[in-house]
Amino acid sequence: SLNGVLYTQNELAEKYGYHDYTQKVGVLAQEVQKVLPEVVAPAPFDMDENGNSRSGENYLTIQYEKIVPIIVQAIKEQQLKISEKRKEEQTERK
């Protein structure tokens, strides 16, 4: 249910001090939050000293370093399924 996206910052991001218009790649925090809420956090630029949203929009950020172990495990599980499927197909051919 996650989709990789290409994006560039918009004028709203510039308002918050970002000035990098190079193309980026990522995933959408709102999609990630539905399946992996532990890797999504409030965006630091939008937090006041009390941990509240300055803008009232509750902007989010993704902690990509926390996604890596999950991806590694998913690849391992997928490879195991592929190996099992190949064994089944070899057994059926005999």
mmCIF file of N, CA and C in Angstrom:
data_model
loop_
_atom_site.group_PDB
_atom_site.id
_atom_site.type_symbol
_atom_site.label_atom_id
_atom_site.label_comp_id
_atom_site.label_asym_id
_atom_site.label_seq_id
_atom_site.Cartn_x
_atom_site.Cartn_y
_atom_site.Cartn_z
ATOM 1 N N SER A 1 0.811 -1.204 0.000
ATOM 2 C CA SER A 1 0.000 0.000 0.000
ATOM 3 C C SER A 1 0.851 1.263 0.000
ATOM 4 N N LEU A 2 2.176 1.102 -0.088
ATOM 5 C CA LEU A 2 3.067 2.263 -0.144
ATOM 6 C C LEU A 2 3.491 2.511 -1.577
ATOM 7 N N ASN A 3 3.633 3.769 -1.926
ATOM 8 C CA ASN A 3 4.037 4.149 -3.268
ATOM 9 C C ASN A 3 5.264 5.048 -3.210
ATOM 10 N N GLY A 4 6.238 4.736 -4.040
ATOM 11 C CA GLY A 4 7.389 5.620 -4.185
ATOM 12 C C GLY A 4 6.990 6.801 -5.051
ATOM 13 N N VAL A 5 7.475 7.967 -4.712
ATOM 14 C CA VAL A 5 7.132 9.171 -5.464
ATOM 15 C C VAL A 5 8.385 9.998 -5.746
ATOM 16 N N LEU A 6 8.321 10.750 -6.824
ATOM 17 C CA LEU A 6 9.313 11.777 -7.130
ATOM 18 C C LEU A 6 8.666 13.111 -6.789
ATOM 19 N N TYR A 7 9.423 14.003 -6.196
ATOM 20 C CA TYR A 7 8.837 15.293 -5.838
ATOM 21 C C TYR A 7 9.918 16.366 -5.786
ATOM 22 N N THR A 8 9.460 17.603 -5.862
ATOM 23 C CA THR A 8 10.304 18.763 -5.597
ATOM 24 C C THR A 8 9.550 19.608 -4.573
ATOM 25 N N GLN A 9 10.271 20.363 -3.841
ATOM 26 C CA GLN A 9 9.607 21.189 -2.825
ATOM 27 C C GLN A 9 8.687 22.190 -3.501
ATOM 28 N N ASN A 10 7.739 22.668 -2.741
ATOM 29 C CA ASN A 10 6.832 23.679 -3.256
ATOM 30 C C ASN A 10 7.067 25.008 -2.524
ATOM 31 N N GLU A 11 6.263 25.990 -2.844
ATOM 32 C CA GLU A 11 6.429 27.310 -2.217
ATOM 33 C C GLU A 11 6.191 27.266 -0.714
ATOM 34 N N LEU A 12 5.326 26.369 -0.270
ATOM 35 C CA LEU A 12 5.068 26.239 1.156
ATOM 36 C C LEU A 12 6.337 25.808 1.891
ATOM 37 N N ALA A 13 7.094 24.879 1.301
ATOM 38 C CA ALA A 13 8.346 24.441 1.923
ATOM 39 C C ALA A 13 9.331 25.605 2.014
ATOM 40 N N GLU A 14 9.361 26.440 0.991
ATOM 41 C CA GLU A 14 10.245 27.606 1.015
ATOM 42 C C GLU A 14 9.869 28.541 2.166
ATOM 43 N N LYS A 15 8.587 28.661 2.408
ATOM 44 C CA LYS A 15 8.100 29.493 3.520
ATOM 45 C C LYS A 15 8.698 29.028 4.852
ATOM 46 N N TYR A 16 8.948 27.719 4.966
ATOM 47 C CA TYR A 16 9.506 27.154 6.197
ATOM 48 C C TYR A 16 11.022 27.017 6.150
ATOM 49 N N GLY A 17 11.668 27.657 5.161
ATOM 50 C CA GLY A 17 13.119 27.715 5.150
ATOM 51 C C GLY A 17 13.830 26.710 4.268
ATOM 52 N N TYR A 18 13.097 25.954 3.465
ATOM 53 C CA TYR A 18 13.728 24.994 2.555
ATOM 54 C C TYR A 18 13.903 25.650 1.198
ATOM 55 N N HIS A 19 15.096 25.500 0.626
ATOM 56 C CA HIS A 19 15.389 26.157 -0.646
ATOM 57 C C HIS A 19 16.083 25.210 -1.609
ATOM 58 N N ASP A 20 15.699 23.960 -1.603
ATOM 59 C CA ASP A 20 16.318 22.963 -2.475
ATOM 60 C C ASP A 20 15.268 22.448 -3.443
ATOM 61 N N TYR A 21 15.328 22.910 -4.673
ATOM 62 C CA TYR A 21 14.334 22.520 -5.666
ATOM 63 C C TYR A 21 14.784 21.337 -6.523
ATOM 64 N N THR A 22 15.823 20.620 -6.104
ATOM 65 C CA THR A 22 16.212 19.423 -6.852
ATOM 66 C C THR A 22 15.171 18.329 -6.622
ATOM 67 N N GLN A 23 15.048 17.469 -7.611
ATOM 68 C CA GLN A 23 14.069 16.385 -7.502
ATOM 69 C C GLN A 23 14.495 15.386 -6.431
ATOM 70 N N LYS A 24 13.538 14.953 -5.651
ATOM 71 C CA LYS A 24 13.776 13.997 -4.576
ATOM 72 C C LYS A 24 12.929 12.748 -4.827
ATOM 73 N N VAL A 25 13.252 11.697 -4.102
ATOM 74 C CA VAL A 25 12.464 10.473 -4.152
ATOM 75 C C VAL A 25 12.090 10.116 -2.722
ATOM 76 N N GLY A 26 10.898 9.598 -2.531
ATOM 77 C CA GLY A 26 10.479 9.248 -1.181
ATOM 78 C C GLY A 26 9.163 8.501 -1.185
ATOM 79 N N VAL A 27 8.563 8.440 -0.030
ATOM 80 C CA VAL A 27 7.228 7.875 0.149
ATOM 81 C C VAL A 27 6.400 8.899 0.906
ATOM 82 N N LEU A 28 5.097 8.759 0.856
ATOM 83 C CA LEU A 28 4.220 9.729 1.491
ATOM 84 C C LEU A 28 4.001 9.375 2.959
ATOM 85 N N ALA A 29 4.257 10.330 3.823
ATOM 86 C CA ALA A 29 4.158 10.087 5.262
ATOM 87 C C ALA A 29 2.758 9.619 5.663
ATOM 88 N N GLN A 30 1.740 10.143 5.027
ATOM 89 C CA GLN A 30 0.383 9.755 5.382
ATOM 90 C C GLN A 30 0.122 8.286 5.048
ATOM 91 N N GLU A 31 0.671 7.801 3.935
ATOM 92 C CA GLU A 31 0.533 6.386 3.588
ATOM 93 C C GLU A 31 1.334 5.510 4.554
ATOM 94 N N VAL A 32 2.558 5.926 4.831
ATOM 95 C CA VAL A 32 3.420 5.156 5.730
ATOM 96 C C VAL A 32 2.803 5.084 7.125
ATOM 97 N N GLN A 33 2.238 6.169 7.576
ATOM 98 C CA GLN A 33 1.662 6.228 8.920
ATOM 99 C C GLN A 33 0.575 5.170 9.122
ATOM 100 N N LYS A 34 -0.137 4.814 8.054
ATOM 101 C CA LYS A 34 -1.204 3.817 8.150
ATOM 102 C C LYS A 34 -0.661 2.407 8.413
ATOM 103 N N VAL A 35 0.543 2.120 7.897
ATOM 104 C CA VAL A 35 1.080 0.755 8.031
ATOM 105 C C VAL A 35 2.295 0.659 8.947
ATOM 106 N N LEU A 36 3.035 1.742 9.101
ATOM 107 C CA LEU A 36 4.226 1.768 9.948
ATOM 108 C C LEU A 36 4.274 3.071 10.747
ATOM 109 N N PRO A 37 3.338 3.274 11.641
ATOM 110 C CA PRO A 37 3.293 4.556 12.362
ATOM 111 C C PRO A 37 4.551 4.845 13.164
ATOM 112 N N GLU A 38 5.297 3.809 13.533
ATOM 113 C CA GLU A 38 6.499 4.007 14.344
ATOM 114 C C GLU A 38 7.640 4.681 13.586
ATOM 115 N N VAL A 39 7.541 4.797 12.251
ATOM 116 C CA VAL A 39 8.610 5.457 11.498
ATOM 117 C C VAL A 39 8.225 6.867 11.054
ATOM 118 N N VAL A 40 7.063 7.324 11.483
ATOM 119 C CA VAL A 40 6.591 8.670 11.132
ATOM 120 C C VAL A 40 6.610 9.526 12.395
ATOM 121 N N ALA A 41 7.051 10.758 12.227
ATOM 122 C CA ALA A 41 7.142 11.681 13.366
ATOM 123 C C ALA A 41 6.683 13.068 12.925
ATOM 124 N N PRO A 42 6.319 13.905 13.881
ATOM 125 C CA PRO A 42 6.013 15.298 13.523
ATOM 126 C C PRO A 42 7.250 15.958 12.907
ATOM 127 N N ALA A 43 7.026 16.778 11.903
ATOM 128 C CA ALA A 43 8.134 17.469 11.242
ATOM 129 C C ALA A 43 8.745 18.486 12.199
ATOM 130 N N PRO A 44 10.058 18.421 12.414
ATOM 131 C CA PRO A 44 10.709 19.326 13.368
ATOM 132 C C PRO A 44 10.464 20.809 13.096
ATOM 133 N N PHE A 45 10.395 21.196 11.826
ATOM 134 C CA PHE A 45 10.211 22.615 11.518
ATOM 135 C C PHE A 45 8.847 23.128 11.987
ATOM 136 N N ASP A 46 7.915 22.208 12.207
ATOM 137 C CA ASP A 46 6.551 22.600 12.551
ATOM 138 C C ASP A 46 6.258 22.472 14.046
ATOM 139 N N MET A 47 7.269 22.113 14.835
ATOM 140 C CA MET A 47 7.040 21.880 16.259
ATOM 141 C C MET A 47 7.500 23.067 17.097
ATOM 142 N N ASP A 48 6.663 23.456 18.051
ATOM 143 C CA ASP A 48 7.088 24.500 18.981
ATOM 144 C C ASP A 48 7.772 23.854 20.182
ATOM 145 N N GLU A 49 8.172 24.661 21.139
ATOM 146 C CA GLU A 49 8.921 24.159 22.303
ATOM 147 C C GLU A 49 8.091 23.210 23.178
ATOM 148 N N ASN A 50 6.775 23.207 23.013
ATOM 149 C CA ASN A 50 5.900 22.320 23.789
ATOM 150 C C ASN A 50 5.477 21.078 23.004
ATOM 151 N N GLY A 51 6.041 20.915 21.805
ATOM 152 C CA GLY A 51 5.702 19.746 20.996
ATOM 153 C C GLY A 51 4.406 19.883 20.216
ATOM 154 N N ASN A 52 3.924 21.094 20.070
ATOM 155 C CA ASN A 52 2.685 21.340 19.320
ATOM 156 C C ASN A 52 3.003 21.852 17.923
ATOM 157 N N SER A 53 2.082 21.642 16.999
ATOM 158 C CA SER A 53 2.238 22.116 15.631
ATOM 159 C C SER A 53 2.141 23.634 15.588
ATOM 160 N N ARG A 54 3.179 24.276 15.070
ATOM 161 C CA ARG A 54 3.171 25.747 14.941
ATOM 162 C C ARG A 54 2.119 26.201 13.928
ATOM 163 N N SER A 55 2.020 25.437 12.843
ATOM 164 C CA SER A 55 1.135 25.831 11.754
ATOM 165 C C SER A 55 -0.299 25.387 11.979
ATOM 166 N N GLY A 56 -0.477 24.381 12.829
ATOM 167 C CA GLY A 56 -1.796 23.785 12.994
ATOM 168 C C GLY A 56 -2.082 22.712 11.956
ATOM 169 N N GLU A 57 -1.128 22.507 11.043
ATOM 170 C CA GLU A 57 -1.287 21.523 9.965
ATOM 171 C C GLU A 57 -0.746 20.149 10.340
ATOM 172 N N ASN A 58 0.010 20.060 11.430
ATOM 173 C CA ASN A 58 0.592 18.789 11.880
ATOM 174 C C ASN A 58 1.386 18.093 10.773
ATOM 175 N N TYR A 59 2.354 18.813 10.218
ATOM 176 C CA TYR A 59 3.206 18.250 9.173
ATOM 177 C C TYR A 59 3.987 17.060 9.717
ATOM 178 N N LEU A 60 4.235 16.096 8.841
ATOM 179 C CA LEU A 60 4.912 14.863 9.230
ATOM 180 C C LEU A 60 6.232 14.699 8.490
ATOM 181 N N THR A 61 7.100 13.882 9.056
ATOM 182 C CA THR A 61 8.337 13.504 8.392
ATOM 183 C C THR A 61 8.529 11.998 8.577
ATOM 184 N N ILE A 62 9.282 11.410 7.677
ATOM 185 C CA ILE A 62 9.554 9.975 7.746
ATOM 186 C C ILE A 62 10.978 9.778 8.224
ATOM 187 N N GLN A 63 11.150 8.889 9.168
ATOM 188 C CA GLN A 63 12.482 8.529 9.659
ATOM 189 C C GLN A 63 12.947 7.326 8.833
ATOM 190 N N TYR A 64 13.542 7.627 7.677
ATOM 191 C CA TYR A 64 13.890 6.588 6.702
ATOM 192 C C TYR A 64 14.830 5.528 7.274
ATOM 193 N N GLU A 65 15.684 5.923 8.211
ATOM 194 C CA GLU A 65 16.608 4.944 8.784
ATOM 195 C C GLU A 65 15.869 3.828 9.515
ATOM 196 N N LYS A 66 14.653 4.097 9.939
ATOM 197 C CA LYS A 66 13.856 3.070 10.619
ATOM 198 C C LYS A 66 13.147 2.139 9.629
ATOM 199 N N ILE A 67 13.052 2.551 8.381
ATOM 200 C CA ILE A 67 12.419 1.718 7.359
ATOM 201 C C ILE A 67 13.376 0.636 6.857
ATOM 202 N N VAL A 68 14.668 0.911 6.846
ATOM 203 C CA VAL A 68 15.649 -0.010 6.273
ATOM 204 C C VAL A 68 15.565 -1.414 6.873
ATOM 205 N N PRO A 69 15.561 -1.591 8.191
ATOM 206 C CA PRO A 69 15.478 -2.959 8.729
ATOM 207 C C PRO A 69 14.202 -3.682 8.312
ATOM 208 N N ILE A 70 13.123 -2.944 8.180
ATOM 209 C CA ILE A 70 11.854 -3.543 7.763
ATOM 210 C C ILE A 70 11.945 -4.014 6.318
ATOM 211 N N ILE A 71 12.585 -3.233 5.472
ATOM 212 C CA ILE A 71 12.761 -3.621 4.076
ATOM 213 C C ILE A 71 13.664 -4.842 3.977
ATOM 214 N N VAL A 72 14.729 -4.866 4.745
ATOM 215 C CA VAL A 72 15.639 -6.025 4.740
ATOM 216 C C VAL A 72 14.864 -7.288 5.115
ATOM 217 N N GLN A 73 14.064 -7.220 6.166
ATOM 218 C CA GLN A 73 13.299 -8.384 6.599
ATOM 219 C C GLN A 73 12.275 -8.797 5.542
ATOM 220 N N ALA A 74 11.628 -7.837 4.922
ATOM 221 C CA ALA A 74 10.645 -8.134 3.881
ATOM 222 C C ALA A 74 11.304 -8.832 2.697
ATOM 223 N N ILE A 75 12.505 -8.397 2.321
ATOM 224 C CA ILE A 75 13.229 -9.035 1.217
ATOM 225 C C ILE A 75 13.585 -10.472 1.586
ATOM 226 N N LYS A 76 14.033 -10.677 2.811
ATOM 227 C CA LYS A 76 14.360 -12.037 3.262
ATOM 228 C C LYS A 76 13.131 -12.938 3.198
ATOM 229 N N GLU A 77 12.007 -12.444 3.669
ATOM 230 C CA GLU A 77 10.779 -13.231 3.647
ATOM 231 C C GLU A 77 10.325 -13.514 2.219
ATOM 232 N N GLN A 78 10.461 -12.533 1.348
ATOM 233 C CA GLN A 78 10.090 -12.718 -0.049
ATOM 234 C C GLN A 78 10.995 -13.754 -0.712
ATOM 235 N N GLN A 79 12.284 -13.686 -0.438
ATOM 236 C CA GLN A 79 13.222 -14.664 -1.010
ATOM 237 C C GLN A 79 12.908 -16.072 -0.526
ATOM 238 N N LEU A 80 12.527 -16.214 0.724
ATOM 239 C CA LEU A 80 12.151 -17.520 1.261
ATOM 240 C C LEU A 80 10.928 -18.062 0.515
ATOM 241 N N LYS A 81 9.944 -17.226 0.281
ATOM 242 C CA LYS A 81 8.748 -17.647 -0.459
ATOM 243 C C LYS A 81 9.099 -18.048 -1.887
ATOM 244 N N ILE A 82 9.985 -17.295 -2.512
ATOM 245 C CA ILE A 82 10.411 -17.627 -3.878
ATOM 246 C C ILE A 82 11.117 -18.979 -3.886
ATOM 247 N N SER A 83 12.008 -19.194 -2.930
ATOM 248 C CA SER A 83 12.730 -20.468 -2.842
ATOM 249 C C SER A 83 11.763 -21.628 -2.620
ATOM 250 N N GLU A 84 10.794 -21.456 -1.742
ATOM 251 C CA GLU A 84 9.802 -22.497 -1.476
ATOM 252 C C GLU A 84 8.982 -22.793 -2.721
ATOM 253 N N LYS A 85 8.596 -21.771 -3.449
ATOM 254 C CA LYS A 85 7.815 -21.936 -4.681
ATOM 255 C C LYS A 85 8.631 -22.694 -5.719
ATOM 256 N N ARG A 86 9.902 -22.371 -5.851
ATOM 257 C CA ARG A 86 10.763 -23.080 -6.812
ATOM 258 C C ARG A 86 10.899 -24.554 -6.446
ATOM 259 N N LYS A 87 11.050 -24.846 -5.162
ATOM 260 C CA LYS A 87 11.139 -26.241 -4.710
ATOM 261 C C LYS A 87 9.862 -27.001 -5.039
ATOM 262 N N GLU A 88 8.704 -26.345 -4.809
ATOM 263 C CA GLU A 88 7.427 -26.969 -5.134
ATOM 264 C C GLU A 88 7.333 -27.270 -6.623
ATOM 265 N N GLU A 89 7.743 -26.320 -7.449
ATOM 266 C CA GLU A 89 7.679 -26.511 -8.908
ATOM 267 C C GLU A 89 8.608 -27.629 -9.349
ATOM 268 N N GLN A 90 9.796 -27.720 -8.747
ATOM 269 C CA GLN A 90 10.730 -28.789 -9.083
ATOM 270 C C GLN A 90 10.158 -30.146 -8.674
ATOM 271 N N THR A 91 9.514 -30.203 -7.531
ATOM 272 C CA THR A 91 8.922 -31.444 -7.055
ATOM 273 C C THR A 91 7.779 -31.874 -7.965
ATOM 274 N N GLU A 92 6.977 -30.928 -8.444
ATOM 275 C CA GLU A 92 5.853 -31.241 -9.336
ATOM 276 C C GLU A 92 6.336 -31.767 -10.678
ATOM 277 N N ARG A 93 7.492 -31.311 -11.137
ATOM 278 C CA ARG A 93 8.035 -31.739 -12.438
ATOM 279 C C ARG A 93 8.549 -33.167 -12.407
ATOM 280 N N LYS A 94 8.910 -33.659 -11.225
ATOM 281 C CA LYS A 94 9.513 -34.990 -11.113
ATOM 282 C C LYS A 94 8.489 -36.064 -11.170
#
